[in-house]
Coordinates of C-alpha atoms and ligand atoms in Angstrom, one line a residue:
M1 CA 49.0 0.4 -237.0
P2 CA 51.3 3.0 -235.6
A3 CA 48.5 5.5 -235.2
L4 CA 44.9 6.0 -236.3
P5 CA 44.7 6.7 -240.1
E6 CA 42.4 9.7 -239.4
I7 CA 45.0 11.2 -237.1
L8 CA 47.9 10.4 -239.4
S9 CA 46.0 12.4 -242.1
F10 CA 46.4 15.6 -240.1
T11 CA 49.9 15.0 -238.8
D12 CA 51.1 18.1 -240.6
E13 CA 48.8 20.3 -238.6
L14 CA 49.9 18.7 -235.4
V15 CA 53.6 19.2 -236.3
A16 CA 52.9 22.9 -237.1
I17 CA 51.1 23.5 -233.8
R18 CA 53.9 21.7 -231.8
R19 CA 56.7 23.7 -233.5
D20 CA 54.8 27.0 -233.0
L21 CA 54.3 26.2 -229.2
H22 CA 58.0 25.2 -229.0
A23 CA 59.1 28.5 -230.5
H24 CA 57.0 30.4 -228.0
P25 CA 57.5 28.7 -224.6
E26 CA 55.7 30.0 -221.5
I27 CA 56.6 28.9 -217.9
G28 CA 54.1 27.9 -215.2
F29 CA 51.0 30.0 -214.8
E30 CA 52.1 32.2 -217.7
E31 CA 50.7 30.0 -220.5
V32 CA 48.5 32.9 -221.9
R33 CA 49.4 32.5 -225.6
T34 CA 49.5 28.7 -225.3
S35 CA 46.0 28.5 -223.7
D36 CA 44.7 31.1 -226.3
I37 CA 45.9 28.8 -229.1
V38 CA 44.4 25.7 -227.4
A39 CA 41.1 27.5 -226.9
E40 CA 41.0 28.7 -230.5
K41 CA 41.7 25.2 -231.9
L42 CA 39.1 23.5 -229.6
A43 CA 36.5 26.1 -230.6
S44 CA 37.2 25.6 -234.3
W45 CA 36.4 21.9 -233.9
G46 CA 33.1 22.7 -232.1
I47 CA 34.3 21.8 -228.6
E48 CA 32.9 23.6 -225.5
I49 CA 35.6 25.5 -223.6
H50 CA 35.9 26.6 -220.0
R51 CA 38.9 28.9 -219.2
G52 CA 40.6 30.3 -216.2
I53 CA 40.6 27.1 -214.1
G54 CA 43.9 27.3 -212.2
K55 CA 44.8 30.7 -213.8
T56 CA 45.8 29.7 -217.3
G57 CA 44.3 26.2 -217.2
L58 CA 41.4 25.3 -219.5
V59 CA 38.9 22.4 -220.0
G60 CA 37.2 21.3 -223.2
I61 CA 34.0 19.2 -223.1
L62 CA 32.8 17.0 -225.9
H63 CA 29.7 14.9 -225.7
G64 CA 29.6 11.9 -227.9
T65 CA 26.5 11.3 -230.1
G66 CA 26.2 7.7 -229.0
G67 CA 24.1 8.5 -226.0
P68 CA 24.9 8.6 -222.3
G69 CA 28.0 6.9 -221.1
R70 CA 31.0 7.4 -218.9
R71 CA 33.1 10.6 -218.6
I72 CA 36.7 10.1 -219.5
G73 CA 39.3 12.7 -218.7
L74 CA 42.5 13.3 -220.7
R75 CA 45.1 15.6 -219.3
A76 CA 48.1 17.4 -220.9
D77 CA 50.5 19.9 -219.3
M78 CA 51.4 23.1 -221.1
D79 CA 54.3 24.8 -219.3
A80 CA 57.9 25.3 -220.3
L81 CA 61.1 25.5 -218.2
P82 CA 63.5 28.4 -217.3
I83 CA 66.2 26.9 -219.5
Q84 CA 68.2 28.5 -222.4
E85 CA 67.8 26.3 -225.4
I86 CA 71.0 25.4 -227.2
T87 CA 69.6 23.5 -230.2
N88 CA 69.8 25.0 -233.7
L89 CA 66.4 23.8 -234.8
P90 CA 64.5 26.2 -237.1
W91 CA 61.6 26.2 -234.5
R92 CA 63.9 26.7 -231.4
S93 CA 62.8 28.9 -228.6
T94 CA 62.5 32.6 -229.5
V95 CA 62.3 33.5 -225.8
A96 CA 65.6 34.0 -224.0
G97 CA 65.9 31.7 -220.9
K98 CA 62.8 29.7 -221.6
M99 CA 62.4 26.4 -223.3
H100 CA 60.0 23.5 -223.8
A101 CA 62.7 21.1 -222.5
C102 CA 60.2 18.6 -221.1
G103 CA 58.1 18.2 -224.2
H104 CA 54.9 19.6 -222.8
D105 CA 54.5 21.4 -226.1
G106 CA 54.2 17.9 -227.5
H107 CA 51.8 16.7 -224.8
T108 CA 49.5 19.7 -225.4
T109 CA 49.6 19.0 -229.2
M110 CA 48.8 15.3 -228.7
L111 CA 45.8 16.2 -226.6
L112 CA 44.7 18.6 -229.3
G113 CA 45.1 15.9 -231.9
A114 CA 42.9 13.5 -229.8
A115 CA 40.3 16.3 -229.4
R116 CA 40.1 17.0 -233.2
Y117 CA 39.8 13.3 -234.0
L118 CA 37.0 12.8 -231.4
A119 CA 35.2 15.9 -232.6
E120 CA 35.3 14.5 -236.2
N121 CA 34.5 10.9 -235.0
R122 CA 31.9 11.7 -232.4
G123 CA 29.9 8.4 -232.3
F124 CA 31.3 7.5 -228.9
K125 CA 29.0 7.3 -225.9
G126 CA 29.4 9.6 -222.9
T127 CA 31.8 12.6 -222.6
A128 CA 35.4 13.4 -223.2
V129 CA 36.9 15.9 -220.8
F130 CA 40.1 17.5 -222.1
V131 CA 42.1 19.0 -219.3
F132 CA 44.9 21.4 -220.3
Q133 CA 46.9 22.0 -217.2
P134 CA 49.3 24.8 -216.4
A135 CA 52.4 24.8 -214.3
E136 CA 53.4 21.1 -214.0
E137 CA 57.1 21.9 -213.2
G138 CA 56.9 22.3 -209.5
L139 CA 54.5 25.2 -209.3
G140 CA 51.4 23.2 -208.4
G141 CA 49.2 23.5 -211.6
A142 CA 47.3 20.3 -210.9
R143 CA 46.6 21.3 -207.3
S144 CA 45.4 24.7 -208.3
M145 CA 42.9 23.2 -210.9
I146 CA 41.7 20.7 -208.4
A147 CA 41.3 23.5 -205.7
E148 CA 39.3 25.4 -208.3
K149 CA 36.8 22.5 -208.4
L150 CA 38.0 20.9 -211.6
F151 CA 36.4 17.5 -210.9
E152 CA 33.3 19.0 -209.2
R153 CA 32.6 21.1 -212.3
F154 CA 33.7 18.5 -214.8
P155 CA 33.3 15.1 -213.2
C156 CA 35.4 12.3 -214.6
D157 CA 35.0 8.6 -214.1
E158 CA 38.6 8.0 -215.1
I159 CA 41.5 10.2 -216.2
Y160 CA 44.6 9.5 -218.3
G161 CA 47.8 11.3 -219.0
L162 CA 51.1 10.6 -220.8
H163 CA 54.7 11.8 -220.9
N164 CA 57.2 11.6 -223.8
S165 CA 60.3 9.5 -223.1
P166 CA 63.6 9.8 -224.9
D167 CA 64.6 6.7 -223.0
L168 CA 62.2 4.6 -225.0
D169 CA 62.3 3.9 -228.7
P170 CA 59.6 5.1 -231.1
G171 CA 56.8 2.5 -231.1
Q172 CA 57.3 1.7 -227.4
I173 CA 54.8 2.6 -224.6
S174 CA 55.6 1.9 -221.0
I175 CA 53.2 1.6 -218.1
F176 CA 52.8 -0.5 -215.0
P177 CA 50.4 -0.5 -212.0
G178 CA 51.1 0.9 -208.5
P179 CA 53.7 3.6 -207.6
A180 CA 55.4 4.8 -210.7
M181 CA 56.9 8.2 -209.9
A182 CA 58.3 9.4 -206.6
G183 CA 56.8 12.0 -204.2
A184 CA 58.9 15.1 -203.8
D185 CA 59.5 17.8 -201.2
F186 CA 61.5 20.9 -201.8
F187 CA 63.4 22.4 -198.8
D188 CA 65.2 25.6 -197.8
I189 CA 67.5 25.7 -194.8
K190 CA 68.5 29.1 -193.5
I191 CA 71.6 29.3 -191.2
T192 CA 71.9 32.5 -189.3
G193 CA 75.3 33.1 -187.7
R194 CA 77.1 36.3 -186.9
G195 CA 79.0 38.2 -189.6
S196 CA 82.5 39.3 -189.1
H197 CA 85.8 40.4 -190.8
G198 CA 87.3 37.5 -192.9
A199 CA 90.5 37.9 -190.9
M200 CA 88.8 37.7 -187.5
P201 CA 86.6 34.5 -187.6
H202 CA 86.7 34.3 -183.8
M203 CA 84.6 37.5 -183.6
G204 CA 81.7 35.9 -185.6
R205 CA 79.7 32.7 -186.0
D206 CA 80.6 31.5 -189.6
P207 CA 77.4 30.2 -191.3
I208 CA 79.5 28.9 -194.2
V209 CA 81.4 26.4 -192.1
V210 CA 78.1 25.3 -190.5
A211 CA 76.5 24.9 -194.0
M212 CA 79.4 22.6 -195.1
S213 CA 79.1 20.5 -192.0
L214 CA 75.3 20.3 -192.2
A215 CA 75.3 19.4 -195.9
N216 CA 77.6 16.5 -195.2
A217 CA 75.6 15.4 -192.1
L218 CA 72.3 15.4 -194.1
Q219 CA 73.8 12.9 -196.5
T220 CA 73.9 10.3 -193.7
I221 CA 70.0 10.3 -193.6
V222 CA 69.8 8.2 -196.8
S223 CA 73.0 6.2 -196.2
R224 CA 72.5 5.5 -192.4
N225 CA 68.9 6.1 -191.4
A226 CA 66.7 5.0 -194.3
D227 CA 66.0 1.3 -194.8
P228 CA 68.3 0.4 -197.6
R229 CA 65.5 -1.6 -199.2
E230 CA 63.4 1.5 -199.6
A231 CA 64.1 4.2 -202.2
A232 CA 65.1 7.7 -200.9
V233 CA 67.0 10.6 -202.3
L234 CA 68.1 13.8 -200.6
S235 CA 69.8 16.2 -202.9
I236 CA 71.2 19.6 -201.9
T237 CA 71.0 21.6 -205.2
Q238 CA 71.7 25.1 -204.1
I239 CA 74.2 26.8 -201.6
H240 CA 74.0 30.6 -201.3
A241 CA 76.3 32.7 -199.0
G242 CA 78.6 35.6 -199.0
S243 CA 79.5 38.5 -201.3
A244 CA 83.1 39.5 -200.5
Y245 CA 86.5 38.0 -200.1
N246 CA 87.1 39.4 -196.7
V247 CA 83.7 39.2 -195.1
I248 CA 82.3 36.3 -193.2
P249 CA 78.5 36.6 -194.0
E250 CA 75.7 36.7 -191.6
E251 CA 73.7 34.0 -193.4
A252 CA 73.9 30.9 -195.5
V253 CA 71.1 29.0 -197.3
L254 CA 71.0 25.4 -198.4
A255 CA 68.1 24.2 -200.7
G256 CA 67.2 21.0 -202.5
T257 CA 64.8 18.2 -202.9
I258 CA 63.7 14.9 -201.2
R259 CA 62.3 12.0 -203.3
T260 CA 60.6 9.0 -201.7
F261 CA 57.9 6.4 -202.4
S262 CA 56.5 5.7 -198.9
P263 CA 54.9 8.2 -196.5
E264 CA 57.0 6.5 -193.7
I265 CA 60.3 7.1 -195.4
G266 CA 59.3 10.6 -196.3
A267 CA 58.5 11.4 -192.6
L268 CA 61.7 9.8 -191.5
V269 CA 63.8 11.9 -193.8
R270 CA 62.0 15.1 -192.8
D271 CA 62.3 14.3 -189.1
R272 CA 66.0 13.5 -189.3
M273 CA 66.6 16.7 -191.3
R274 CA 65.1 18.8 -188.5
E275 CA 66.9 16.8 -185.8
I276 CA 70.3 17.1 -187.4
A277 CA 69.7 20.8 -188.1
A278 CA 68.7 21.4 -184.4
G279 CA 71.8 19.5 -183.2
T280 CA 74.1 21.4 -185.6
A281 CA 72.6 24.7 -184.5
A282 CA 73.3 23.9 -180.9
S283 CA 76.8 22.6 -181.5
F284 CA 77.9 25.7 -183.5
G285 CA 75.8 28.3 -181.7
V286 CA 73.9 29.5 -184.7
T287 CA 70.2 29.5 -185.6
I288 CA 68.9 27.2 -188.3
D289 CA 65.4 27.4 -189.8
V290 CA 64.2 24.4 -191.8
D291 CA 61.4 24.8 -194.3
I292 CA 60.2 21.6 -196.1
R293 CA 57.3 21.8 -198.5
N294 CA 55.5 18.9 -200.2
I295 CA 55.4 19.6 -203.9
F296 CA 54.5 16.3 -205.6
N297 CA 52.6 13.2 -204.3
V298 CA 53.7 9.7 -205.3
L299 CA 52.1 8.9 -208.7
V300 CA 50.2 5.7 -208.3
N301 CA 48.7 4.0 -211.4
H302 CA 45.3 2.3 -210.7
E303 CA 45.2 -1.3 -211.7
A304 CA 42.1 -1.4 -214.0
Q305 CA 43.0 1.8 -215.8
T306 CA 46.6 0.6 -216.3
D307 CA 45.1 -2.6 -217.9
A308 CA 43.0 -0.3 -220.2
V309 CA 46.1 1.6 -221.3
V310 CA 47.9 -1.6 -222.0
A311 CA 45.1 -2.9 -224.2
V312 CA 44.8 0.4 -226.2
A313 CA 48.5 0.8 -226.5
A314 CA 48.8 -2.8 -227.9
E315 CA 46.2 -1.8 -230.6
I316 CA 48.4 1.1 -231.6
V317 CA 52.1 -0.1 -231.3
G318 CA 51.5 -3.9 -231.1
T319 CA 51.9 -6.0 -228.0
E320 CA 55.7 -6.2 -228.5
G321 CA 55.8 -2.4 -228.1
V322 CA 54.0 -2.3 -224.8
L323 CA 56.4 -2.5 -221.8
T324 CA 54.9 -3.4 -218.5
D325 CA 58.0 -4.3 -216.5
G326 CA 59.4 -0.8 -216.0
K327 CA 60.9 0.4 -212.7
P328 CA 59.4 3.4 -210.8
L329 CA 61.2 6.6 -211.6
M330 CA 62.7 8.9 -208.9
G331 CA 61.4 11.9 -211.0
S332 CA 58.0 13.4 -210.0
E333 CA 54.8 14.4 -211.8
D334 CA 51.9 16.4 -210.5
F335 CA 49.3 14.3 -212.4
A336 CA 49.7 12.3 -209.2
D337 CA 47.3 14.8 -207.5
M338 CA 44.6 14.1 -210.1
L339 CA 45.1 10.3 -209.7
R340 CA 44.4 10.7 -205.9
V341 CA 40.9 12.1 -206.8
V342 CA 40.0 10.1 -209.9
P343 CA 41.1 6.6 -210.9
G344 CA 43.4 6.6 -213.9
A345 CA 46.8 5.9 -215.3
Y346 CA 49.9 7.6 -216.7
A347 CA 52.0 6.2 -219.6
W348 CA 55.4 7.0 -221.1
V349 CA 55.6 7.1 -224.9
G350 CA 58.9 6.6 -226.7
H351 CA 60.3 8.7 -229.5
A352 CA 63.4 9.2 -231.6
G353 CA 64.9 11.9 -229.5
T354 CA 67.9 10.8 -227.4
V355 CA 68.8 13.8 -225.1
P356 CA 67.1 13.6 -221.7
V357 CA 64.3 16.0 -220.7
H358 CA 65.3 19.2 -218.8
N359 CA 68.6 19.3 -220.9
P360 CA 69.2 22.5 -223.0
A361 CA 69.8 20.3 -226.0
Y362 CA 66.6 18.2 -225.6
V363 CA 64.7 17.5 -228.8
L364 CA 61.2 16.0 -229.0
D365 CA 60.7 14.0 -232.2
D366 CA 57.5 14.9 -233.9
G367 CA 56.9 11.3 -234.9
I368 CA 55.4 10.8 -231.4
L369 CA 52.5 13.2 -232.1
P370 CA 50.1 10.9 -234.0
V371 CA 51.0 8.0 -231.7
G372 CA 50.2 9.8 -228.4
A373 CA 47.1 11.4 -229.9
S374 CA 45.8 8.0 -231.1
L375 CA 46.4 6.5 -227.6
L376 CA 44.4 9.3 -225.9
A377 CA 41.6 9.2 -228.5
R378 CA 41.2 5.4 -228.3
L379 CA 41.1 5.6 -224.5
V380 CA 38.0 7.8 -224.8
E381 CA 36.4 5.5 -227.4
T382 CA 37.0 2.3 -225.4
R383 CA 36.5 3.6 -221.9
T384 CA 33.4 5.6 -222.4
A385 CA 31.8 2.3 -223.6
A386 CA 33.3 0.2 -220.8
Ligands
ZN1 ZN1 59.8 18.3 -216.6
ZN2 ZN1 57.4 16.9 -218.0

């Protein structure tokens, strides 16, 4: 059984929704059209809606007719990325510079599919809580929903989420307990020197030379300071300075990201960045300001809920399709914040696309839609009764 027959019967509707969302991508906290469509669909299936939680976020509530039971949350993200799509698909992005390059259009659609199925097959006990989250891509959508009392207003005993994976084949679902995705910080480092004529460097304090030296020195944190048995990444992804051939600028900025799995390694990387920056500032006679912000927590799958996903996934794709020996990813995911409040688990679901997420040629294969919707729907049916 690759998916629930009832869900397979409305696959065409899911494909249509997904392609429409794909053609009209909205980036974080701007998901106005998307959340309107979600609300309209949920309402048409008789599901109670609560809007404006975390700006464009919304929650759907569906009580089963089987009597009181547990409350199971299902979460999907809705935001696109600031990427110019280069596919030639008929449903490609119609918005310049914006693209559903992470497949969140598919996640939103799969959760809608689960919601429709459960609304039409309402015999379960307890309550399904459908969480449509904005702004997953580094803008703090999960945090803002939690700050706006998501789980106080709509308590969940457990919560589940999923991400599509072009790295897995169709019919494969991967999940394992414990740390599964890295925590992430973003940083900005501002070097303030003294501007001067490009021909007279001795009259200034060149922030570009300092930036080059500092960027190299920062690479020694992972290679020389971090325990080699622990995962750590420090990537400088932006360098900004200067605007003329013959002017040494006043300022240079380095920016980038840190990824780690343990709080100790995270603290070590941050401390060493500040120490190296302070030493570099002193040795070159410039000012260096370091701003490091935590963006994503480590995503930790809870044991019992991971087992629940494994069991339900096996129903859908067969035991041979369920992979439990995956390695943690250095990528990050803000569902981690929800898993710090409510026990739950996060799975990757394979599909026929082959281009990685966040690539301008990325394609989500629609064959995933009934599979993911079935996984989510069956989690409600089995876990509300657990
Ligand atoms: Zn992404
Ligand atoms: Zn994503």
